[in-house]
mmCIF file of C-alpha atoms in Angstrom:
data_model
loop_
_atom_site.group_PDB
_atom_site.id
_atom_site.type_symbol
_atom_site.label_atom_id
_atom_site.label_comp_id
_atom_site.label_asym_id
_atom_site.label_seq_id
_atom_site.Cartn_x
_atom_site.Cartn_y
_atom_site.Cartn_z
ATOM 1 C CA MET N 1 -173.017 -44.447 -102.863
ATOM 2 C CA LYS N 2 -173.652 -45.287 -99.045
ATOM 3 C CA ILE N 3 -174.614 -49.024 -98.733
ATOM 4 C CA LEU N 4 -175.968 -50.481 -95.617
ATOM 5 C CA MET N 5 -175.278 -54.046 -94.965
ATOM 6 C CA VAL N 6 -177.665 -55.755 -91.886
ATOM 7 C CA LEU N 7 -176.275 -59.244 -90.299
ATOM 8 C CA THR N 8 -177.785 -61.142 -87.782
ATOM 9 C CA SER N 9 -176.786 -61.649 -83.923
ATOM 10 C CA HIS N 10 -178.681 -64.524 -83.539
ATOM 11 C CA ASP N 11 -176.484 -67.692 -83.352
ATOM 12 C CA GLN N 12 -178.464 -70.689 -81.873
ATOM 13 C CA LEU N 13 -179.893 -73.245 -84.348
ATOM 14 C CA GLY N 14 -183.274 -73.390 -82.741
ATOM 15 C CA GLN N 15 -183.151 -76.391 -79.760
ATOM 16 C CA THR N 16 -180.163 -78.482 -81.554
ATOM 17 C CA GLY N 17 -177.666 -77.224 -79.188
ATOM 18 C CA HIS N 18 -175.490 -76.484 -82.556
ATOM 19 C CA LYS N 19 -174.640 -73.079 -83.763
ATOM 20 C CA THR N 20 -175.914 -70.391 -86.580
ATOM 21 C CA GLY N 21 -175.329 -66.307 -87.534
ATOM 22 C CA PHE N 22 -174.825 -65.027 -90.922
ATOM 23 C CA TRP N 23 -173.099 -67.076 -94.145
ATOM 24 C CA LEU N 24 -169.927 -65.907 -94.354
ATOM 25 C CA GLU N 25 -170.099 -66.670 -98.748
ATOM 26 C CA GLU N 26 -173.795 -63.760 -98.381
ATOM 27 C CA PHE N 27 -171.788 -61.204 -96.504
ATOM 28 C CA ALA N 28 -168.282 -61.510 -98.290
ATOM 29 C CA ALA N 29 -169.708 -61.411 -101.888
ATOM 30 C CA PRO N 30 -171.919 -58.703 -101.876
ATOM 31 C CA TYR N 31 -169.408 -56.198 -99.572
ATOM 32 C CA TYR N 32 -166.409 -56.739 -102.167
ATOM 33 C CA VAL N 33 -168.998 -55.986 -104.893
ATOM 34 C CA PHE N 34 -170.286 -53.241 -103.342
ATOM 35 C CA ARG N 35 -166.452 -52.138 -101.936
ATOM 36 C CA ASP N 36 -165.211 -52.920 -105.546
ATOM 37 C CA ALA N 37 -167.864 -50.134 -107.329
ATOM 38 C CA GLY N 38 -166.512 -47.648 -104.769
ATOM 39 C CA ALA N 39 -169.685 -47.493 -102.602
ATOM 40 C CA GLU N 40 -169.558 -46.730 -98.886
ATOM 41 C CA VAL N 41 -170.132 -49.797 -96.691
ATOM 42 C CA VAL N 42 -171.918 -49.518 -93.312
ATOM 43 C CA LEU N 43 -172.519 -52.389 -90.989
ATOM 44 C CA ALA N 44 -175.031 -52.845 -88.393
ATOM 45 C CA SER N 45 -176.426 -55.658 -86.387
ATOM 46 C CA PRO N 46 -179.178 -56.109 -83.670
ATOM 47 C CA ARG N 47 -176.998 -56.433 -80.945
ATOM 48 C CA GLY N 48 -173.715 -54.425 -82.730
ATOM 49 C CA GLY N 49 -170.220 -55.592 -82.139
ATOM 50 C CA GLN N 50 -169.073 -59.100 -84.137
ATOM 51 C CA PRO N 51 -172.285 -60.742 -85.696
ATOM 52 C CA PRO N 52 -171.805 -64.483 -85.176
ATOM 53 C CA LEU N 53 -170.687 -66.815 -88.131
ATOM 54 C CA ASP N 54 -172.234 -69.864 -89.019
ATOM 55 C CA PRO N 55 -169.569 -72.336 -88.519
ATOM 56 C CA LYS N 56 -170.525 -74.679 -91.364
ATOM 57 C CA SER N 57 -170.501 -71.421 -93.704
ATOM 58 C CA ASP N 58 -166.672 -71.499 -92.769
ATOM 59 C CA ASP N 59 -165.874 -75.150 -94.152
ATOM 60 C CA PRO N 60 -163.686 -75.398 -96.948
ATOM 61 C CA GLU N 61 -165.785 -76.659 -98.960
ATOM 62 C CA ALA N 62 -168.165 -73.674 -98.823
ATOM 63 C CA GLN N 63 -165.049 -71.229 -99.314
ATOM 64 C CA THR N 64 -165.114 -68.611 -102.604
ATOM 65 C CA ASP N 65 -162.773 -66.128 -103.761
ATOM 66 C CA ALA N 66 -164.942 -63.790 -101.361
ATOM 67 C CA THR N 67 -164.483 -65.394 -98.386
ATOM 68 C CA ARG N 68 -160.900 -66.069 -99.074
ATOM 69 C CA ARG N 69 -160.129 -62.542 -99.810
ATOM 70 C CA PHE N 70 -162.382 -61.536 -96.983
ATOM 71 C CA LYS N 71 -160.038 -63.618 -94.715
ATOM 72 C CA ASP N 72 -157.195 -61.785 -95.827
ATOM 73 C CA ASP N 73 -158.373 -58.507 -94.935
ATOM 74 C CA ALA N 74 -157.527 -57.504 -91.747
ATOM 75 C CA ALA N 75 -159.681 -53.915 -92.556
ATOM 76 C CA ALA N 76 -162.661 -56.007 -93.137
ATOM 77 C CA LYS N 77 -162.358 -58.332 -90.248
ATOM 78 C CA GLU N 78 -162.230 -55.366 -88.197
ATOM 79 C CA GLN N 79 -165.135 -53.519 -89.574
ATOM 80 C CA LEU N 80 -167.342 -56.775 -89.361
ATOM 81 C CA ALA N 81 -165.733 -57.020 -85.521
ATOM 82 C CA SER N 82 -167.803 -53.740 -84.614
ATOM 83 C CA THR N 83 -170.838 -53.432 -86.361
ATOM 84 C CA HIS N 84 -173.119 -50.611 -85.374
ATOM 85 C CA VAL N 85 -176.436 -51.310 -83.358
ATOM 86 C CA LEU N 86 -179.141 -51.449 -85.698
ATOM 87 C CA SER N 87 -181.206 -49.294 -83.847
ATOM 88 C CA GLN N 88 -179.273 -46.113 -83.873
ATOM 89 C CA VAL N 89 -178.560 -46.257 -87.480
ATOM 90 C CA ASP N 90 -180.475 -43.501 -89.512
ATOM 91 C CA ALA N 91 -181.892 -44.763 -92.359
ATOM 92 C CA ASP N 92 -182.075 -41.735 -94.376
ATOM 93 C CA GLY N 93 -177.745 -41.922 -94.578
ATOM 94 C CA PHE N 94 -177.966 -44.622 -97.194
ATOM 95 C CA ASP N 95 -178.678 -45.064 -100.385
ATOM 96 C CA ALA N 96 -179.251 -48.771 -100.080
ATOM 97 C CA VAL N 97 -179.806 -51.488 -97.787
ATOM 98 C CA PHE N 98 -178.783 -54.904 -98.359
ATOM 99 C CA TYR N 99 -179.338 -58.232 -95.826
ATOM 100 C CA PRO N 100 -176.834 -61.365 -95.954
ATOM 101 C CA GLY N 101 -178.600 -64.564 -94.782
ATOM 102 C CA GLY N 102 -177.556 -67.232 -92.501
ATOM 103 C CA HIS N 103 -180.296 -69.210 -90.333
ATOM 104 C CA GLY N 104 -179.630 -66.321 -87.637
ATOM 105 C CA PRO N 105 -181.922 -63.948 -89.430
ATOM 106 C CA LEU N 106 -185.099 -66.897 -88.969
ATOM 107 C CA TRP N 107 -184.837 -65.608 -85.244
ATOM 108 C CA ASP N 108 -183.621 -61.914 -84.952
ATOM 109 C CA LEU N 109 -184.344 -59.765 -87.921
ATOM 110 C CA ALA N 110 -187.543 -61.394 -88.769
ATOM 111 C CA GLU N 111 -189.220 -60.105 -85.621
ATOM 112 C CA ASP N 112 -186.856 -57.194 -84.842
ATOM 113 C CA ARG N 113 -188.947 -53.844 -84.898
ATOM 114 C CA ASP N 114 -186.146 -51.940 -85.633
ATOM 115 C CA SER N 115 -185.139 -53.528 -88.733
ATOM 116 C CA ARG N 116 -188.986 -53.275 -90.012
ATOM 117 C CA LYS N 117 -188.735 -50.113 -89.622
ATOM 118 C CA LEU N 118 -185.449 -49.611 -91.566
ATOM 119 C CA ILE N 119 -186.662 -51.585 -94.314
ATOM 120 C CA GLU N 120 -190.179 -50.144 -94.418
ATOM 121 C CA ARG N 121 -188.386 -46.294 -94.144
ATOM 122 C CA PHE N 122 -186.430 -47.290 -97.186
ATOM 123 C CA ALA N 123 -189.431 -48.749 -99.505
ATOM 124 C CA ALA N 124 -191.512 -45.119 -98.488
ATOM 125 C CA THR N 125 -188.708 -43.274 -99.937
ATOM 126 C CA ASP N 126 -188.170 -45.481 -102.896
ATOM 127 C CA ARG N 127 -184.333 -46.620 -101.907
ATOM 128 C CA VAL N 128 -183.311 -50.117 -102.973
ATOM 129 C CA VAL N 129 -183.768 -53.175 -100.360
ATOM 130 C CA GLY N 130 -182.192 -55.835 -100.858
ATOM 131 C CA ALA N 131 -181.724 -59.674 -99.286
ATOM 132 C CA VAL N 132 -180.268 -63.073 -100.254
ATOM 133 C CA CYS N 133 -181.240 -66.631 -99.468
ATOM 134 C CA HIS N 134 -182.631 -66.769 -95.708
ATOM 135 C CA ALA N 135 -182.494 -63.360 -95.106
ATOM 136 C CA PRO N 136 -185.670 -62.254 -97.262
ATOM 137 C CA ALA N 137 -187.071 -63.858 -93.457
ATOM 138 C CA VAL N 138 -186.904 -59.804 -92.634
ATOM 139 C CA PHE N 139 -189.970 -59.426 -95.060
ATOM 140 C CA ARG N 140 -192.019 -61.601 -92.281
ATOM 141 C CA HIS N 141 -193.942 -58.644 -90.499
ATOM 142 C CA THR N 142 -192.946 -55.704 -92.676
ATOM 143 C CA MET N 143 -195.870 -53.924 -94.228
ATOM 144 C CA ALA N 144 -195.760 -51.193 -97.477
ATOM 145 C CA ALA N 145 -197.414 -47.955 -97.066
ATOM 146 C CA ASP N 146 -200.520 -49.340 -98.346
ATOM 147 C CA GLY N 147 -201.078 -51.393 -95.450
ATOM 148 C CA LYS N 148 -200.552 -54.833 -96.952
ATOM 149 C CA PRO N 149 -197.351 -56.767 -96.555
ATOM 150 C CA LEU N 150 -194.209 -54.912 -98.270
ATOM 151 C CA VAL N 151 -193.636 -58.606 -100.389
ATOM 152 C CA ALA N 152 -196.948 -58.694 -101.749
ATOM 153 C CA GLY N 153 -197.661 -58.789 -105.259
ATOM 154 C CA ARG N 154 -194.102 -58.684 -105.738
ATOM 155 C CA ARG N 155 -191.920 -61.090 -107.561
ATOM 156 C CA VAL N 156 -189.497 -62.770 -104.890
ATOM 157 C CA THR N 157 -187.233 -65.137 -103.630
ATOM 158 C CA GLY N 158 -185.425 -66.869 -101.478
ATOM 159 C CA PHE N 159 -184.205 -70.160 -100.090
ATOM 160 C CA THR N 160 -186.715 -72.910 -100.905
ATOM 161 C CA ASN N 161 -188.286 -75.392 -99.244
ATOM 162 C CA SER N 162 -186.487 -78.048 -100.938
ATOM 163 C CA GLU N 163 -183.061 -76.497 -100.381
ATOM 164 C CA GLU N 164 -184.315 -76.124 -96.562
ATOM 165 C CA GLU N 165 -185.217 -80.288 -96.667
ATOM 166 C CA ALA N 166 -182.158 -80.890 -98.307
ATOM 167 C CA VAL N 167 -179.971 -79.717 -95.074
ATOM 168 C CA GLY N 168 -182.343 -81.399 -93.077
ATOM 169 C CA LEU N 169 -183.381 -78.353 -91.241
ATOM 170 C CA THR N 170 -187.016 -78.374 -92.114
ATOM 171 C CA ASP N 171 -188.593 -79.221 -88.932
ATOM 172 C CA VAL N 172 -185.751 -76.880 -86.611
ATOM 173 C CA VAL N 173 -186.607 -73.607 -88.580
ATOM 174 C CA PRO N 174 -189.274 -71.381 -87.087
ATOM 175 C CA PHE N 175 -190.608 -71.159 -90.508
ATOM 176 C CA LEU N 176 -189.986 -71.418 -94.323
ATOM 177 C CA VAL N 177 -188.984 -68.419 -95.971
ATOM 178 C CA GLU N 178 -190.460 -70.242 -99.477
ATOM 179 C CA ASP N 179 -193.839 -70.665 -97.711
ATOM 180 C CA MET N 180 -193.798 -66.797 -95.781
ATOM 181 C CA LEU N 181 -193.495 -65.260 -98.926
ATOM 182 C CA LYS N 182 -196.354 -66.702 -100.308
ATOM 183 C CA THR N 183 -198.587 -66.254 -97.204
ATOM 184 C CA ASN N 184 -197.500 -62.819 -97.563
ATOM 185 C CA GLY N 185 -198.812 -62.820 -101.047
ATOM 186 C CA GLY N 186 -195.395 -62.402 -103.134
ATOM 187 C CA GLN N 187 -195.561 -63.839 -106.105
ATOM 188 C CA TYR N 188 -192.519 -66.413 -105.460
ATOM 189 C CA GLU N 189 -190.265 -67.716 -107.737
ATOM 190 C CA LYS N 190 -187.385 -70.243 -108.017
ATOM 191 C CA GLY N 191 -184.821 -71.482 -109.954
ATOM 192 C CA ALA N 192 -182.765 -74.875 -109.689
ATOM 193 C CA ASP N 193 -181.872 -75.712 -106.317
ATOM 194 C CA TRP N 194 -178.170 -74.405 -105.067
ATOM 195 C CA ALA N 195 -177.821 -72.111 -108.553
ATOM 196 C CA SER N 196 -177.668 -68.475 -108.597
ATOM 197 C CA PHE N 197 -181.568 -66.658 -108.852
ATOM 198 C CA VAL N 198 -182.154 -63.185 -108.421
ATOM 199 C CA LEU N 199 -185.510 -61.586 -108.995
ATOM 200 C CA ILE N 200 -185.425 -57.429 -109.140
ATOM 201 C CA ASP N 201 -189.358 -56.050 -108.819
ATOM 202 C CA GLY N 202 -189.347 -51.977 -108.668
ATOM 203 C CA LYS N 203 -186.584 -51.667 -105.856
ATOM 204 C CA LEU N 204 -186.785 -54.453 -104.743
ATOM 205 C CA VAL N 205 -183.840 -57.608 -104.875
ATOM 206 C CA THR N 206 -184.220 -61.327 -103.860
ATOM 207 C CA GLY N 207 -181.543 -63.808 -104.141
ATOM 208 C CA GLN N 208 -182.150 -67.387 -103.705
ATOM 209 C CA ASN N 209 -179.066 -68.758 -102.224
ATOM 210 C CA PRO N 210 -175.648 -68.060 -101.505
ATOM 211 C CA ALA N 211 -174.677 -68.794 -104.987
ATOM 212 C CA SER N 212 -176.975 -65.366 -105.562
ATOM 213 C CA SER N 213 -175.557 -63.235 -103.407
ATOM 214 C CA GLU N 214 -173.298 -61.697 -105.607
ATOM 215 C CA GLU N 215 -175.245 -61.384 -108.540
ATOM 216 C CA ALA N 216 -177.999 -60.264 -106.200
ATOM 217 C CA ALA N 217 -175.357 -57.210 -104.858
ATOM 218 C CA GLU N 218 -174.329 -56.849 -108.655
ATOM 219 C CA ALA N 219 -178.573 -56.169 -109.015
ATOM 220 C CA VAL N 220 -178.389 -53.333 -106.150
ATOM 221 C CA LEU N 221 -176.208 -51.767 -107.960
ATOM 222 C CA LYS N 222 -177.628 -51.619 -111.148
ATOM 223 C CA LEU N 223 -180.789 -49.899 -109.574
ATOM 224 C CA LEU N 224 -178.149 -47.257 -108.301
ATOM 225 C CA ALA N 225 -176.828 -46.581 -111.537
#
């Protein structure tokens, strides 16, 4: 198995003056789920190099076994520091693509043409596409082969409006993931706020929030089995 993980390169939280980026747990948990299953994992981001880490995901209360493992893993940290430039990645070399969240993707990956082409290529060739928390933002402009939004008519989830409200960023983010998925015709479903909730529709895997990251990665592996 060869799995591509695509992370954000965006580090500004709107006009707040605060930093954002990728959410550590949403990267670390899937990374080790894939690695421990024997998969080769390749990392990419729009700008390449070190993706920005959302500082809040580095707070003590946000740590998990996976994030602690990552912090002790010199090889993994070196790999993260040298992600491939997304535009230079050949989609056809991979069995699955997985997008960790954090607020960063709302600004860059949601609008990134290379990401869009990558996902559309995976979908057209019936390969697995996964995204967790805010990362379903990548489906904002992504189309299926029939010209309709990729999520149209499909069961999907992502960060809820109520979760966004709880973190106080409803009026900061460029759009709400839940609303966008519904607007694009997705059959949006959600579980309890902050609890793991994952949906599989064909080869499309979506997770609701940080707690869903490990389960989402395991769902990707099941589709590859």
